[in-house]
Amino acid sequence: MSEADFLPQEVIRALRDGQEPASDDIARFIAGLTDGRVGEGQAAAFAMAVFFRGLSREGRVALTRAMTESGRVLAWDLPGPILDKHSTGGVGDCISLALAPAVAACGGYVPMISGRGLGHTGGTLDKLDSIPGYVSQPGLDAFRKAVREAGCAIIGQTVDLAPADRRLYAIRDVTATVESIDLITASILSKKLAAGLDGLVMDVKTGSGAFMPDLAGSRALAQSIVDVAEGAGLPTRALITDMDEPLAPVAGNAREVAFIIAYLKGAHADSRFHAVNCALGGAMLALGGLARDTSEGEAMIARAIASGASAERFARMVAALGGPTDMVERAEAHLVAAPVMRDVTAPRAGYIARIATREIGLAVVALGGGRVQPGDGIDHRVGVDALAGCGAKVDAGTILARVHARDEETARTACARILAAFTIADAQPGPAALVADRIGG
């Protein structure tokens, strides 16, 4: 079929009827998505057809390659391995902001291309946009310069990198097709392959706050990503980590940045967040040959946090991308606060037995901290912090969460929703496994 004869609707029809299109036709469809020949309605229909019918391994590879090749693919000349991590998303998952500078402090280079919020989860770029002056979508020259100077740079997709994914990513968010293993695999890996990496570590979430709430689905996604990445020549490992409660005790863009800066300065070093950060960083350092194994890598990450070296790299990255030069020292002076704060308190004594984590994320979206439509603005001020964790002993009146809102009405609604997300029982639950599985290697 020639380019002139190509009809996007025939690709959609084939997928709808369970007949996987040829790799060349998938590539033509993605090329049309990039140059505008494929309309938004057709892209939405394509996403829905893939969601319901799925793709074979070969189809996933074809889709990933087409999306990678829709733009520029970077090459690096740096004195260390080019490493990255990607999370499938969750609530309170601001690991990237701490992990990238920690790996940089250990000798790696981290050119991290991240996305905005999808569904109930927060987006790394939305968090960074709460930092005044930070340019989250710089030109490639500025991106390269920041990576050289700071050892890491977290940015969004530029017009040059995986542009087809940028368009499809926004459509998935508002068409209930976020959870497709095929689309998640291609979206993640097209950006990572375009970044010119030497190694990738995936953080695949499982639990009530994850896109894949059951362990079987999370394993299937992790295996898909590892298989497609390895098939494309990118060494990849995957960790499946717990999202049955928020990873950090905070959700919301500016609130998460404030948490990260406090963490990098020495707070919360015994938390679940710290354990997952070290596990992912250890795997990255081992994959890049900077540590003998993951155990040594985990110890190196912990030292980089404790010594302040990670905080220094974070400060360098923020300054290199246009943010304040004193962001670490004076975070609260730069992060705008919400005008209304209200506490959510326990109605009775007991133990926190369960948290409906997705509901916490949806409460933040309803506050204005997430999007309902692709073009929606974000209120970076709003969110939740002081979140109590599963297993915590509480008395009547103990603070379960603190809501940061733009007005009293949205605060009341969020407080009610968050209170309903907590289940308090008489017996203390057993601890959850932070890392449920490791795939690859």
PDB file of N, CA and C in Angstrom, residues 273-309:
ATOM      1  N   PHE A 273       9.292   5.437  51.392  1.00  0.00           N
ATOM      2  CA  PHE A 273       9.803   6.183  50.244  1.00  0.00           C
ATOM      3  C   PHE A 273      11.309   5.971  50.084  1.00  0.00           C
ATOM      4  N   HIS A 274      12.037   6.093  51.181  1.00  0.00           N
ATOM      5  CA  HIS A 274      13.490   5.935  51.134  1.00  0.00           C
ATOM      6  C   HIS A 274      13.871   4.520  50.704  1.00  0.00           C
ATOM      7  N   ALA A 275      13.160   3.518  51.213  1.00  0.00           N
ATOM      8  CA  ALA A 275      13.475   2.141  50.858  1.00  0.00           C
ATOM      9  C   ALA A 275      13.280   1.891  49.366  1.00  0.00           C
ATOM     10  N   VAL A 276      12.198   2.404  48.794  1.00  0.00           N
ATOM     11  CA  VAL A 276      11.953   2.218  47.363  1.00  0.00           C
ATOM     12  C   VAL A 276      12.960   3.015  46.542  1.00  0.00           C
ATOM     13  N   ASN A 277      13.287   4.217  46.987  1.00  0.00           N
ATOM     14  CA  ASN A 277      14.284   5.033  46.291  1.00  0.00           C
ATOM     15  C   ASN A 277      15.621   4.303  46.207  1.00  0.00           C
ATOM     16  N   CYS A 278      16.041   3.723  47.319  1.00  0.00           N
ATOM     17  CA  CYS A 278      17.322   3.001  47.339  1.00  0.00           C
ATOM     18  C   CYS A 278      17.261   1.749  46.479  1.00  0.00           C
ATOM     19  N   ALA A 279      16.131   1.036  46.499  1.00  0.00           N
ATOM     20  CA  ALA A 279      16.002  -0.181  45.701  1.00  0.00           C
ATOM     21  C   ALA A 279      16.098   0.132  44.207  1.00  0.00           C
ATOM     22  N   LEU A 280      15.403   1.163  43.760  1.00  0.00           N
ATOM     23  CA  LEU A 280      15.448   1.532  42.348  1.00  0.00           C
ATOM     24  C   LEU A 280      16.820   2.061  41.956  1.00  0.00           C
ATOM     25  N   GLY A 281      17.376   2.932  42.806  1.00  0.00           N
ATOM     26  CA  GLY A 281      18.705   3.478  42.522  1.00  0.00           C
ATOM     27  C   GLY A 281      19.774   2.405  42.509  1.00  0.00           C
ATOM     28  N   GLY A 282      19.669   1.452  43.431  1.00  0.00           N
ATOM     29  CA  GLY A 282      20.642   0.356  43.457  1.00  0.00           C
ATOM     30  C   GLY A 282      20.601  -0.452  42.179  1.00  0.00           C
ATOM     31  N   ALA A 283      19.396  -0.701  41.675  1.00  0.00           N
ATOM     32  CA  ALA A 283      19.271  -1.448  40.416  1.00  0.00           C
ATOM     33  C   ALA A 283      19.846  -0.651  39.249  1.00  0.00           C
ATOM     34  N   MET A 284      19.643   0.669  39.244  1.00  0.00           N
ATOM     35  CA  MET A 284      20.195   1.497  38.177  1.00  0.00           C
ATOM     36  C   MET A 284      21.717   1.486  38.189  1.00  0.00           C
ATOM     37  N   LEU A 285      22.308   1.624  39.380  1.00  0.00           N
ATOM     38  CA  LEU A 285      23.771   1.653  39.469  1.00  0.00           C
ATOM     39  C   LEU A 285      24.378   0.315  39.074  1.00  0.00           C
ATOM     40  N   ALA A 286      23.724  -0.788  39.448  1.00  0.00           N
ATOM     41  CA  ALA A 286      24.221  -2.106  39.053  1.00  0.00           C
ATOM     42  C   ALA A 286      24.107  -2.297  37.543  1.00  0.00           C
ATOM     43  N   LEU A 287      22.982  -1.880  36.972  1.00  0.00           N
ATOM     44  CA  LEU A 287      22.772  -2.017  35.531  1.00  0.00           C
ATOM     45  C   LEU A 287      23.796  -1.198  34.754  1.00  0.00           C
ATOM     46  N   GLY A 288      24.189  -0.054  35.292  1.00  0.00           N
ATOM     47  CA  GLY A 288      25.160   0.809  34.615  1.00  0.00           C
ATOM     48  C   GLY A 288      26.606   0.490  34.923  1.00  0.00           C
ATOM     49  N   GLY A 289      26.855  -0.545  35.724  1.00  0.00           N
ATOM     50  CA  GLY A 289      28.225  -0.930  36.049  1.00  0.00           C
ATOM     51  C   GLY A 289      28.894  -0.036  37.067  1.00  0.00           C
ATOM     52  N   LEU A 290      28.115   0.777  37.781  1.00  0.00           N
ATOM     53  CA  LEU A 290      28.683   1.655  38.812  1.00  0.00           C
ATOM     54  C   LEU A 290      28.705   0.983  40.182  1.00  0.00           C
ATOM     55  N   ALA A 291      28.024  -0.134  40.312  1.00  0.00           N
ATOM     56  CA  ALA A 291      28.032  -0.930  41.545  1.00  0.00           C
ATOM     57  C   ALA A 291      28.156  -2.397  41.159  1.00  0.00           C
ATOM     58  N   ARG A 292      28.778  -3.202  42.047  1.00  0.00           N
ATOM     59  CA  ARG A 292      28.953  -4.631  41.755  1.00  0.00           C
ATOM     60  C   ARG A 292      27.615  -5.350  41.679  1.00  0.00           C
ATOM     61  N   ASP A 293      26.685  -4.953  42.526  1.00  0.00           N
ATOM     62  CA  ASP A 293      25.362  -5.570  42.542  1.00  0.00           C
ATOM     63  C   ASP A 293      24.371  -4.576  43.128  1.00  0.00           C
ATOM     64  N   THR A 294      23.111  -4.975  43.201  1.00  0.00           N
ATOM     65  CA  THR A 294      22.090  -4.047  43.665  1.00  0.00           C
ATOM     66  C   THR A 294      22.275  -3.678  45.131  1.00  0.00           C
ATOM     67  N   SER A 295      22.784  -4.616  45.932  1.00  0.00           N
ATOM     68  CA  SER A 295      22.986  -4.303  47.357  1.00  0.00           C
ATOM     69  C   SER A 295      24.001  -3.189  47.535  1.00  0.00           C
ATOM     70  N   GLU A 296      25.121  -3.278  46.806  1.00  0.00           N
ATOM     71  CA  GLU A 296      26.112  -2.206  46.886  1.00  0.00           C
ATOM     72  C   GLU A 296      25.522  -0.903  46.343  1.00  0.00           C
ATOM     73  N   GLY A 297      24.735  -1.006  45.277  1.00  0.00           N
ATOM     74  CA  GLY A 297      24.119   0.188  44.708  1.00  0.00           C
ATOM     75  C   GLY A 297      23.164   0.856  45.685  1.00  0.00           C
ATOM     76  N   GLU A 298      22.386   0.055  46.416  1.00  0.00           N
ATOM     77  CA  GLU A 298      21.461   0.619  47.401  1.00  0.00           C
ATOM     78  C   GLU A 298      22.217   1.393  48.482  1.00  0.00           C
ATOM     79  N   ALA A 299      23.341   0.824  48.931  1.00  0.00           N
ATOM     80  CA  ALA A 299      24.143   1.502  49.957  1.00  0.00           C
ATOM     81  C   ALA A 299      24.721   2.811  49.416  1.00  0.00           C
ATOM     82  N   MET A 300      25.106   2.822  48.145  1.00  0.00           N
ATOM     83  CA  MET A 300      25.645   4.043  47.538  1.00  0.00           C
ATOM     84  C   MET A 300      24.575   5.137  47.463  1.00  0.00           C
ATOM     85  N   ILE A 301      23.358   4.764  47.107  1.00  0.00           N
ATOM     86  CA  ILE A 301      22.273   5.744  47.044  1.00  0.00           C
ATOM     87  C   ILE A 301      21.999   6.316  48.430  1.00  0.00           C
ATOM     88  N   ALA A 302      21.948   5.441  49.439  1.00  0.00           N
ATOM     89  CA  ALA A 302      21.691   5.902  50.812  1.00  0.00           C
ATOM     90  C   ALA A 302      22.756   6.887  51.267  1.00  0.00           C
ATOM     91  N   ARG A 303      24.017   6.617  50.914  1.00  0.00           N
ATOM     92  CA  ARG A 303      25.105   7.539  51.294  1.00  0.00           C
ATOM     93  C   ARG A 303      24.974   8.870  50.560  1.00  0.00           C
ATOM     94  N   ALA A 304      24.572   8.818  49.301  1.00  0.00           N
ATOM     95  CA  ALA A 304      24.420  10.058  48.525  1.00  0.00           C
ATOM     96  C   ALA A 304      23.337  10.949  49.118  1.00  0.00           C
ATOM     97  N   ILE A 305      22.286  10.337  49.649  1.00  0.00           N
ATOM     98  CA  ILE A 305      21.229  11.108  50.315  1.00  0.00           C
ATOM     99  C   ILE A 305      21.757  11.676  51.629  1.00  0.00           C
ATOM    100  N   ALA A 306      22.350  10.800  52.433  1.00  0.00           N
ATOM    101  CA  ALA A 306      22.788  11.194  53.784  1.00  0.00           C
ATOM    102  C   ALA A 306      23.863  12.280  53.751  1.00  0.00           C
ATOM    103  N   SER A 307      24.725  12.252  52.745  1.00  0.00           N
ATOM    104  CA  SER A 307      25.847  13.193  52.676  1.00  0.00           C
ATOM    105  C   SER A 307      25.441  14.580  52.179  1.00  0.00           C
ATOM    106  N   GLY A 308      24.253  14.684  51.591  1.00  0.00           N
ATOM    107  CA  GLY A 308      23.836  15.956  50.984  1.00  0.00           C
ATOM    108  C   GLY A 308      24.230  16.079  49.528  1.00  0.00           C
ATOM    109  N   ALA A 309      24.940  15.057  48.985  1.00  0.00           N
ATOM    110  CA  ALA A 309      25.369  15.129  47.591  1.00  0.00           C
ATOM    111  C   ALA A 309      24.182  15.136  46.641  1.00  0.00           C
TER     112      ALA A 309
END
